[in-house]
XYZ file of N, CA, C and O in Angstrom:
748
model
N -54.460 3.390 -5.742
C -53.271 3.668 -4.376
C -54.328 4.283 -3.187
O -54.818 5.005 -3.466
N -54.875 3.425 -2.441
C -55.609 4.206 -1.203
C -54.106 5.236 -0.233
O -53.157 4.931 -0.928
N -54.758 5.924 0.332
C -54.301 6.726 1.297
C -53.299 6.544 1.626
O -53.733 6.102 2.543
N -51.858 6.882 2.072
C -51.145 5.970 3.023
C -50.688 6.839 4.272
O -51.506 7.865 4.529
N -50.897 6.648 5.356
C -50.738 6.558 6.258
C -49.103 7.037 6.312
O -48.212 6.307 6.238
N -48.535 7.848 6.899
C -47.505 8.819 6.872
C -47.232 9.262 8.910
O -47.789 9.331 9.724
N -45.259 9.082 8.683
C -45.469 9.357 9.995
C -44.246 10.760 9.757
O -43.308 10.865 8.925
N -43.789 11.795 10.796
C -43.172 12.283 11.011
C -42.150 12.353 12.584
O -42.586 11.660 13.146
N -41.030 12.710 12.975
C -40.429 12.768 14.083
C -41.542 13.145 15.041
O -41.937 11.984 16.236
N -42.492 14.086 15.141
C -43.892 14.128 16.015
C -45.296 13.576 15.962
O -45.951 13.624 16.331
N -45.204 13.607 14.083
C -46.553 13.303 14.152
C -47.251 11.652 13.477
O -46.388 11.565 13.079
N -48.212 11.710 13.754
C -48.934 10.351 12.904
C -50.240 10.608 11.948
O -51.013 11.334 12.452
N -49.590 10.884 10.584
C -50.938 11.337 9.992
C -51.699 10.711 9.215
O -51.728 9.320 8.824
N -53.243 9.913 10.059
C -54.137 8.898 9.246
C -55.653 9.478 8.722
O -55.297 10.123 8.883
N -55.323 8.475 7.748
C -56.440 9.290 6.492
C -57.390 9.606 7.235
O -58.169 8.303 8.080
N -58.481 10.385 6.963
C -59.627 10.490 7.563
C -60.336 9.907 7.434
O -60.649 8.904 6.464
N -60.984 9.380 8.485
C -62.231 8.318 8.449
C -63.273 8.744 9.563
O -63.440 9.634 10.348
N -63.993 8.028 9.800
C -65.260 8.563 10.528
C -65.248 8.674 11.781
O -66.063 9.513 12.907
N -64.075 7.777 12.325
C -63.969 7.735 13.347
C -63.426 9.051 13.943
O -63.367 9.776 15.248
N -63.005 9.808 13.485
C -62.380 11.417 13.578
C -63.446 12.519 13.210
O -63.023 13.695 13.954
N -65.186 12.181 14.072
C -66.151 13.073 13.916
C -66.051 13.824 14.888
O -65.998 15.473 14.831
N -65.884 13.821 15.668
C -65.909 14.198 17.412
C -64.518 15.202 16.784
O -64.785 16.627 17.583
N -63.320 15.669 16.237
C -62.218 16.380 16.500
C -62.725 17.009 15.206
O -62.499 18.243 15.556
N -63.335 16.969 14.430
C -63.678 17.990 13.574
C -64.913 18.313 14.190
O -64.970 19.810 13.732
N -65.693 17.727 14.775
C -67.056 18.794 15.322
C -65.993 20.043 16.294
O -66.559 21.164 15.773
N -65.431 19.700 16.791
C -64.374 20.593 17.732
C -63.773 21.499 17.322
O -64.064 22.681 16.877
N -62.997 20.951 16.338
C -62.287 21.814 15.462
C -63.010 23.153 14.232
O -63.219 24.223 14.712
N -64.262 22.603 13.942
C -65.222 23.496 12.786
C -65.877 23.990 13.949
O -66.924 24.984 13.336
N -66.268 24.284 15.591
C -66.868 25.187 16.343
C -66.516 26.132 16.772
O -67.217 27.031 17.752
N -65.049 26.236 16.236
C -63.971 27.152 17.030
C -64.400 28.234 16.048
O -63.527 28.696 14.832
N -64.983 29.774 15.618
C -65.135 30.503 14.703
C -63.437 31.133 14.832
O -63.633 31.914 13.626
N -62.877 31.042 15.834
C -61.908 31.933 15.680
C -60.066 30.945 14.576
O -60.281 31.304 13.498
N -60.655 30.045 14.869
C -59.972 28.353 13.970
C -60.543 28.831 12.316
O -59.938 28.825 11.562
N -61.888 29.179 12.259
C -62.594 29.564 10.883
C -62.678 30.896 10.184
O -63.434 30.958 9.562
N -61.915 31.397 11.047
C -62.484 33.369 10.726
C -61.966 33.270 9.832
O -62.723 34.154 8.640
N -60.959 33.326 8.658
C -60.732 32.829 7.460
C -61.280 32.144 6.509
O -61.136 32.125 5.237
N -62.272 30.929 6.738
C -62.920 30.343 6.068
C -65.072 30.367 5.927
O -65.030 30.376 4.938
N -65.084 30.638 6.750
C -66.449 30.699 7.085
C -67.101 32.131 8.007
O -65.994 32.379 8.676
N -68.170 32.559 7.706
C -68.458 33.706 8.301
C -68.937 33.598 9.920
O -69.011 34.382 10.850
N -69.108 31.773 10.346
C -69.740 31.519 11.809
C -68.804 29.788 11.627
O -68.446 29.522 10.742
N -68.858 29.326 12.817
C -68.821 28.071 13.199
C -69.836 27.137 12.536
O -70.791 27.521 12.111
N -69.405 26.070 11.975
C -70.434 25.283 11.687
C -70.868 23.958 12.977
O -70.074 23.761 13.768
N -72.044 23.683 12.202
C -73.224 22.893 13.177
C -72.785 22.085 12.954
O -71.673 21.204 12.110
N -72.909 20.892 13.843
C -71.840 19.019 14.113
C -72.455 18.510 12.543
O -72.031 18.128 11.911
N -73.998 18.408 12.441
C -74.084 18.367 10.999
C -73.982 18.816 9.652
O -73.397 18.340 8.979
N -73.589 20.061 9.824
C -72.507 20.467 8.799
C -71.058 19.809 8.203
O -71.096 19.395 7.354
N -71.128 19.500 9.598
C -68.883 19.104 9.879
C -69.399 18.033 9.265
O -68.537 16.999 8.381
N -70.101 17.067 9.834
C -70.772 15.611 9.548
C -70.830 15.089 7.663
O -70.035 14.405 7.370
N -71.556 16.241 7.250
C -71.857 16.509 6.168
C -70.841 16.190 4.998
O -70.473 15.622 4.149
N -69.530 17.651 5.413
C -68.673 17.782 4.994
C -67.637 16.465 4.793
O -67.062 16.628 3.961
N -67.558 16.117 6.116
C -67.190 14.480 6.306
C -66.978 13.501 5.609
O -66.473 12.886 4.708
N -68.429 13.036 5.436
C -68.630 12.450 4.374
C -68.509 12.060 2.920
O -68.127 11.721 2.152
N -68.776 13.747 2.634
C -68.443 13.971 1.185
C -66.804 13.701 1.318
O -65.773 13.716 0.069
N -66.138 14.328 2.047
C -64.185 14.159 2.059
C -63.911 12.942 2.053
O -63.144 12.804 0.820
N -64.726 11.915 2.686
C -64.363 10.531 2.758
C -64.815 9.983 0.884
O -63.936 9.542 0.607
N -66.133 10.330 0.528
C -66.641 10.121 -0.818
C -65.230 10.520 -1.639
O -64.716 9.819 -2.718
N -64.801 11.720 -1.516
C -63.864 12.100 -2.532
C -62.322 11.974 -2.635
O -62.071 11.004 -3.854
N -61.959 11.342 -1.364
C -60.569 10.686 -1.295
C -61.017 9.673 -1.840
O -59.891 8.408 -2.678
N -61.687 8.209 -2.235
C -61.665 7.385 -2.737
C -61.732 7.469 -3.965
O -61.194 6.612 -4.934
N -61.971 8.389 -4.386
C -62.178 8.569 -5.765
C -60.835 9.333 -6.495
O -60.516 9.336 -7.471
N -60.114 9.933 -5.629
C -59.173 10.316 -6.060
C -57.370 9.555 -5.332
O -56.443 10.161 -5.611
N -58.142 8.621 -5.250
C -57.201 7.821 -4.234
C -56.225 7.737 -3.264
O -56.403 8.388 -2.014
N -54.986 8.804 -3.701
C -53.805 8.966 -2.697
C -53.796 10.320 -2.262
O -52.945 10.351 -0.660
N -55.184 11.167 -2.537
C -54.731 11.873 -2.046
C -55.892 12.408 -0.883
O -56.987 11.104 -1.387
N -56.073 13.550 -0.725
C -57.511 13.718 0.061
C -57.203 14.316 1.684
O -55.893 15.144 1.327
N -57.352 14.020 2.896
C -57.025 14.924 3.870
C -57.008 13.303 5.338
O -57.424 12.797 5.214
N -55.914 14.116 6.281
C -55.535 13.740 6.842
C -56.010 13.932 8.310
O -56.062 14.797 8.497
N -55.935 13.268 9.557
C -55.571 13.818 11.435
C -54.225 13.249 10.982
O -54.220 12.491 11.424
N -53.558 14.540 12.022
C -52.577 14.216 12.144
C -52.378 14.359 14.068
O -53.406 14.701 14.730
N -51.788 13.080 14.476
C -52.062 12.832 15.848
C -50.350 13.157 16.635
O -49.221 12.427 15.940
N -50.402 14.016 17.718
C -48.684 13.845 18.549
C -49.322 13.385 19.747
O -50.014 13.752 20.690
N -48.505 12.120 20.167
C -48.675 11.611 21.541
C -49.514 11.474 21.547
O -50.966 10.805 22.725
N -50.967 10.438 20.661
C -52.102 9.973 20.836
C -53.180 10.754 20.829
O -54.149 10.360 20.695
N -53.120 12.295 20.505
C -53.800 13.332 20.314
C -53.912 14.012 19.280
O -52.711 14.682 18.264
N -55.264 14.101 18.607
C -55.495 14.747 17.338
C -55.279 16.237 17.668
O -55.687 17.054 18.416
N -54.241 16.526 16.646
C -53.802 18.066 16.879
C -53.679 18.986 15.326
O -53.797 19.836 15.350
N -54.604 18.341 14.454
C -54.700 18.647 12.967
C -55.337 18.174 12.394
O -55.136 17.201 12.037
N -56.198 19.386 11.358
C -56.571 18.106 10.294
C -55.479 19.113 9.285
O -55.469 20.071 8.660
N -54.852 18.052 8.320
C -54.143 18.106 7.207
C -54.668 17.584 5.017
O -55.077 16.706 5.295
N -54.749 18.691 4.870
C -55.608 18.247 3.191
C -54.228 18.283 2.006
O -53.389 19.264 2.214
N -54.604 17.333 1.104
C -53.587 17.341 0.045
C -54.173 16.712 -0.778
O -54.856 15.874 -1.314
N -55.211 17.546 -2.057
C -56.334 17.316 -2.952
C -55.669 17.857 -3.843
O -55.448 19.339 -4.420
N -56.722 17.160 -5.327
C -56.569 18.220 -6.607
C -57.987 19.574 -5.624
O -58.890 19.739 -5.453
N -56.394 20.995 -6.684
C -57.424 22.045 -6.786
C -58.567 22.354 -6.946
O -58.671 21.585 -8.618
N -59.035 23.419 -6.558
C -60.786 23.245 -7.298
C -60.757 24.704 -7.557
O -61.950 25.374 -8.140
N -60.002 25.224 -7.149
C -59.760 27.284 -7.259
C -58.751 27.584 -7.983
O -57.779 28.481 -7.327
N -58.140 27.938 -9.704
C -59.102 27.121 -10.534
C -58.751 25.386 -10.651
O -57.864 24.899 -9.961
N -59.397 24.959 -10.970
C -59.327 23.400 -11.418
C -58.234 23.152 -11.877
O -57.732 23.580 -13.165
N -57.350 22.484 -11.585
C -56.003 21.793 -12.116
C -55.576 20.199 -12.219
O -56.051 19.861 -10.937
N -54.967 19.882 -13.069
C -54.674 18.738 -13.063
C -53.414 18.280 -12.605
O -52.613 17.346 -13.160
N -52.645 19.453 -13.086
C -51.275 19.365 -13.045
C -50.356 19.344 -11.424
O -49.439 19.503 -11.134
N -50.923 19.415 -10.537
C -51.002 20.116 -8.839
C -51.598 19.518 -7.555
O -52.359 18.844 -8.200
N -51.518 19.645 -6.539
C -52.540 19.104 -5.517
C -52.075 20.676 -5.214
O -51.342 21.232 -4.841
N -53.653 20.610 -3.703
C -53.611 22.028 -3.281
C -53.361 21.364 -1.682
O -53.905 20.041 -1.283
N -52.151 22.098 -1.015
C -52.213 21.957 0.357
C -52.662 22.700 1.291
O -52.918 23.830 1.026
N -53.042 22.055 2.553
C -54.067 22.922 3.466
C -54.088 21.756 5.008
O -53.179 21.216 4.732
N -54.129 23.311 5.846
C -54.324 22.675 7.459
C -54.884 23.613 8.208
O -55.809 24.840 7.767
N -55.501 22.876 9.019
C -56.354 23.210 9.636
C -56.009 22.819 11.492
O -56.409 21.427 11.263
N -55.972 23.601 12.345
C -55.336 23.365 13.898
C -56.432 23.806 14.565
O -56.240 25.013 14.863
N -56.380 23.269 16.251
C -56.888 23.685 16.912
C -56.017 24.811 17.582
O -55.131 24.285 17.425
N -56.786 25.968 18.179
C -56.296 26.743 18.761
C -54.895 26.592 20.102
O -53.702 26.935 19.907
N -55.535 25.834 20.888
C -54.432 25.243 21.869
C -52.845 24.464 20.762
O -52.176 24.708 21.797
N -53.275 24.122 19.877
C -52.154 23.611 19.236
C -51.590 24.528 17.546
O -50.419 24.169 17.047
N -51.581 25.675 17.569
C -50.910 26.832 17.258
C -49.719 26.811 17.648
O -49.233 26.977 18.968
N -49.071 27.298 16.666
C -47.561 27.925 17.359
C -46.383 26.918 17.687
O -46.119 27.130 18.680
N -46.782 25.209 17.305
C -45.742 24.347 17.852
C -45.555 23.647 16.908
O -44.931 22.933 17.279
N -45.816 24.552 15.932
C -44.629 23.777 14.300
C -45.449 22.562 14.318
O -44.849 22.058 12.757
N -47.053 22.356 14.019
C -47.214 20.967 13.861
C -47.864 21.479 12.078
O -47.892 20.547 11.003
N -48.262 22.629 12.212
C -48.893 22.717 10.709
C -47.329 23.041 9.748
O -47.624 22.030 8.731
N -46.379 23.518 9.991
C -45.449 23.104 8.993
C -44.823 21.502 9.418
O -44.558 21.139 8.042
N -44.768 21.019 10.009
C -44.117 19.991 10.056
C -45.080 18.478 9.423
O -44.935 17.801 8.405
N -46.332 18.543 9.493
C -47.636 18.032 9.011
C -47.147 18.696 6.791
O -47.275 17.415 6.323
N -47.197 19.771 6.532
C -47.036 19.784 5.773
C -46.300 19.557 4.945
O -45.625 19.328 3.616
N -45.214 19.453 5.695
C -43.453 19.403 5.265
C -43.980 17.397 4.566
O -43.125 17.354 3.690
N -44.393 17.269 5.452
C -45.095 15.408 5.280
C -45.499 15.132 3.376
O -44.967 14.077 2.989
N -46.501 16.310 4.076
C -47.382 15.701 2.640
C -46.657 16.505 1.601
O -46.629 15.776 0.059
N -45.838 17.313 1.419
C -44.997 17.520 0.268
C -43.968 16.594 -0.522
O -43.969 16.337 -1.244
N -43.400 15.745 0.869
C -42.367 14.830 0.869
C -43.308 13.721 0.124
O -42.781 13.137 -0.892
N -44.250 13.027 0.789
C -45.284 12.123 0.128
C -45.631 12.945 -1.765
O -45.506 11.653 -2.198
N -46.078 13.474 -1.349
C -46.816 14.292 -2.972
C -45.932 14.044 -3.897
O -45.557 13.821 -4.833
N -44.369 14.604 -3.796
C -43.602 14.720 -4.856
C -42.131 13.073 -5.002
O -42.455 13.130 -6.254
N -42.106 12.860 -3.673
C -41.420 11.487 -3.832
C -42.388 10.455 -4.189
O -41.883 9.678 -4.910
N -43.263 10.213 -3.345
C -44.218 9.025 -3.363
C -44.838 9.012 -4.717
O -45.466 7.918 -5.349
N -45.638 10.033 -5.065
C -47.167 10.119 -6.268
C -46.655 10.712 -6.776
O -46.867 10.779 -8.188
N -45.251 11.548 -6.833
C -44.847 12.052 -8.403
C -45.604 13.447 -8.834
O -45.546 13.189 -10.425
N -46.144 13.841 -8.441
C -46.442 15.239 -7.711
C -45.987 16.371 -8.587
O -44.702 16.654 -8.195
N -45.715 17.599 -9.759
C -44.671 17.994 -10.467
C -44.922 19.608 -9.555
O -44.338 20.040 -8.924
N -46.015 19.706 -8.956
C -46.541 21.861 -8.770
C -47.729 21.115 -7.256
O -48.397 20.059 -7.338
N -47.429 21.925 -6.344
C -48.520 22.007 -5.187
C -48.732 23.646 -4.909
O -47.684 24.808 -4.486
N -50.004 23.789 -4.818
C -49.881 24.829 -4.592
C -50.789 25.772 -2.881
O -51.193 23.997 -2.745
N -51.221 26.483 -2.287
C -51.987 26.474 -1.339
C -52.348 28.340 -1.344
O -52.188 28.770 -1.986
N -53.682 28.286 -1.133
C -54.005 29.583 -1.271
C -54.923 29.844 0.280
O -55.188 29.376 0.856
N -54.919 31.237 0.814
C -55.571 31.732 1.988
C -55.822 33.265 1.554
O -55.571 33.543 0.282
N -56.649 33.474 2.655
C -56.524 34.934 2.611
C -55.729 36.050 2.587
O -54.754 35.293 3.472
N -55.014 36.648 1.712
C -53.890 37.983 2.401
C -54.081 38.109 3.728
O -53.035 38.413 4.049
N -54.817 38.465 4.258
C -54.845 38.850 5.613
C -53.984 37.481 6.691
O -54.137 37.978 7.995
N -54.005 36.170 6.146
C -54.258 35.156 7.280
C -52.745 34.664 6.840
O -52.258 34.116 6.736
N -52.063 35.708 7.653
C -50.224 35.945 7.764
C -49.910 34.501 8.779
O -48.552 34.167 8.435
N -50.709 34.310 9.861
C -49.697 32.918 9.916
C -49.667 31.716 8.555
O -49.048 31.180 9.040
N -51.071 31.283 8.348
C -50.593 30.340 7.003
C -49.636 30.692 6.478
O -48.842 30.393 5.537
N -49.787 32.054 5.852
C -48.726 32.403 4.796
C -47.614 32.310 5.197
O -45.965 31.805 4.315
N -47.195 32.526 6.981
C -45.819 32.542 6.867
C -45.155 30.576 7.086
O -44.493 30.550 6.585
N -46.630 30.160 7.319
C -46.530 28.227 6.993
C -46.143 28.009 5.907
O -45.060 27.748 5.525
N -46.581 28.572 5.023
C -45.829 28.231 3.451
C -45.223 28.910 2.920
O -44.246 28.119 2.150
N -44.332 29.962 3.488
C -43.326 30.448 3.239
C -42.223 29.337 3.984
O -41.183 29.085 3.286
N -42.261 29.286 5.114
C -41.317 28.113 5.957
C -41.296 27.165 5.247
O -40.075 26.024 5.677
N -42.165 26.269 4.501
C -42.018 25.133 3.529
C -41.643 25.047 2.852
O -41.506 24.063 1.826
N -41.136 26.122 2.099
C -40.727 26.671 0.353
C -41.234 27.114 -0.705
O -40.981 27.400 -2.123
N -42.712 27.401 0.271
C -43.481 27.835 -1.139
C -43.198 29.372 -1.603
O -42.745 29.972 -0.356
N -43.174 29.497 -2.968
C -43.115 31.214 -3.109
C -44.648 31.711 -3.480
O -45.186 31.064 -3.977
N -44.496 32.755 -3.126
C -45.831 33.717 -4.026
C -45.811 33.328 -4.961
O -45.082 34.129 -5.824
N -47.084 33.547 -6.027
C -47.452 32.912 -7.232
C -48.144 34.375 -8.043
O -48.185 34.979 -8.764
N -49.382 34.905 -6.927
C -50.311 35.505 -6.940
C -51.648 35.901 -5.901
O -51.714 35.422 -5.378
N -52.113 37.418 -6.291
C -53.018 37.435 -5.580
C -54.328 37.459 -6.387
O -53.709 37.875 -7.661
N -55.218 37.563 -5.800
C -56.629 37.302 -6.662
C -57.693 37.513 -5.748
O -57.817 37.456 -4.307
N -59.094 38.358 -6.213
C -60.380 38.287 -5.607
C -61.406 36.710 -6.104
O -61.641 36.713 -6.997
N -62.096 36.398 -4.685
C -62.925 35.797 -4.733
C -64.034 36.719 -4.490
O -64.144 37.350 -3.930
N -65.306 35.999 -5.683
C -67.022 36.375 -4.392
C -67.202 35.777 -3.721
O -67.779 34.883 -3.723
N -68.024 36.024 -2.721
C -68.768 35.455 -1.547
C -70.221 36.201 -1.092
O -70.081 37.153 -1.072
N -71.181 35.041 -1.520
C -72.290 35.714 -0.700
C -72.125 36.724 0.627
O -72.763 37.781 1.054
N -71.488 35.932 1.664
C -71.108 36.828 2.893
C -69.785 36.763 2.929
O -69.056 36.245 3.404
N -69.354 37.926 2.750
C -67.821 38.331 2.466
C -67.172 38.433 4.261
O -67.639 38.516 5.447
N -65.691 37.452 4.783
C -65.176 37.593 5.948
C -65.083 38.528 5.649
O -64.527 39.406 5.233
N -64.757 39.073 7.105
C -63.691 40.007 7.339
C -62.274 40.181 6.694
O -61.434 38.859 6.828
N -61.728 40.970 6.256
C -60.549 41.226 5.300
C -60.557 40.716 3.971
O -60.167 40.528 3.338
N -61.666 40.688 3.749
C -62.114 39.794 2.299
C -61.781 40.619 1.485
O -60.995 41.111 -0.037
N -61.269 41.925 1.748
C -61.364 43.554 0.500
C -59.980 43.386 0.372
O -59.525 43.471 -0.996
N -59.137 42.563 1.191
C -57.443 42.206 0.885
C -57.698 41.210 -0.145
O -56.319 41.122 -0.783
N -58.197 40.544 -0.820
C -58.337 39.012 -1.659
C -57.733 37.998 -0.848
O -57.443 37.703 0.345
N -57.408 37.194 -1.665
C -56.574 36.014 -1.675
C -55.391 35.563 -2.226
O -54.770 36.881 -2.988
N -54.648 34.609 -2.137
C -53.316 34.738 -2.283
C -53.397 33.177 -2.172
O -53.247 32.065 -1.899
N -52.234 32.882 -3.661
C -51.430 31.722 -3.430
C -50.284 31.512 -3.663
O -49.262 32.593 -3.990
N -49.654 30.268 -3.066
C -48.445 30.027 -3.105
C -48.007 28.640 -3.865
O -49.349 28.213 -3.942
N -47.063 28.533 -4.194
C -46.503 27.273 -4.717
C -45.048 26.773 -4.313
O -44.065 27.538 -4.151
N -44.650 25.289 -4.816
C -43.621 25.109 -4.620
C -43.706 24.069 -6.006
O -44.594 22.914 -6.133
N -42.219 23.504 -6.276
C -42.643 22.614 -8.156
C -41.539 21.571 -6.992
O -40.836 21.872 -6.109
N -41.871 20.379 -7.726
C -41.004 19.391 -7.410
C -39.357 19.564 -7.312
O -38.475 18.806 -6.959
N -39.103 20.583 -8.655
C -37.570 20.786 -8.778
C -36.875 21.761 -7.502
O -36.249 21.449 -6.996
N -37.911 22.650 -6.830
C -37.785 23.643 -6.311
C -37.410 22.932 -4.636
O -36.829 22.987 -3.799
N -38.551 22.010 -4.331
C -38.555 21.368 -3.769
C -37.047 19.972 -3.381
O -36.930 20.216 -2.060
N -36.910 19.564 -4.187
C -36.118 18.654 -4.610
C -34.582 19.474 -3.544
O -33.538 19.126 -3.538
N -34.609 20.384 -4.541
C -33.389 21.386 -4.433
C -33.338 21.761 -3.126
O -31.377 22.008 -2.643
N -34.425 22.237 -2.261
C -34.253 22.587 -1.167
C -33.948 21.517 0.223
O -33.240 21.628 0.685
N -34.849 20.392 -0.645
C -33.873 19.011 0.337
C -32.466 18.743 0.554
O -32.162 18.158 0.872
N -31.912 18.880 -1.379
C -30.736 18.843 -1.218
C -29.770 19.651 -0.607
O -28.629 19.428 -0.028
N -30.117 20.544 0.244
C -29.143 21.256 0.696
C -29.288 21.355 2.228
O -28.881 22.028 3.044
N -30.022 21.231 2.717
C -30.173 20.284 4.103
C -29.678 19.324 5.049
O -28.772 18.472 4.191
């Protein structure tokens, strides 16, 4: 099954394709946006290389992958729903999001994440979704909680070039299909 195009009240989530490269280059050129992921902004050629890999991986994993979210015709974020790789898991998907600063605090991370959770649990039959971030990334952690995810664990990763806040470690949150379904029933 290929990646689905998804819709919410304000967002159109389009599977990542080569036409999204200019938006990704802009997104990955902001060191503030990337401060919890990399020690610097990415060069355009690094972003293009990553995008090509992401598109290949999406074809291999079929329904999972990355989406670009549009609101009123403008790209507002990168949304990720993929097989976890830290550690590799076969019973879960990993949720992620990255938005340009001009679209922070507008609810787009939450709205897109809720739609990916719905898609994963209802359409794809996934049993569990995780999300990971640096412990110091309070905004991302708040989004995880706002979509119904619960804290699971703290852990430390080794980095060749540690990021600011690295000493505080990483955190993982999760939501199961049962917990998601119970929260949907109470809405």
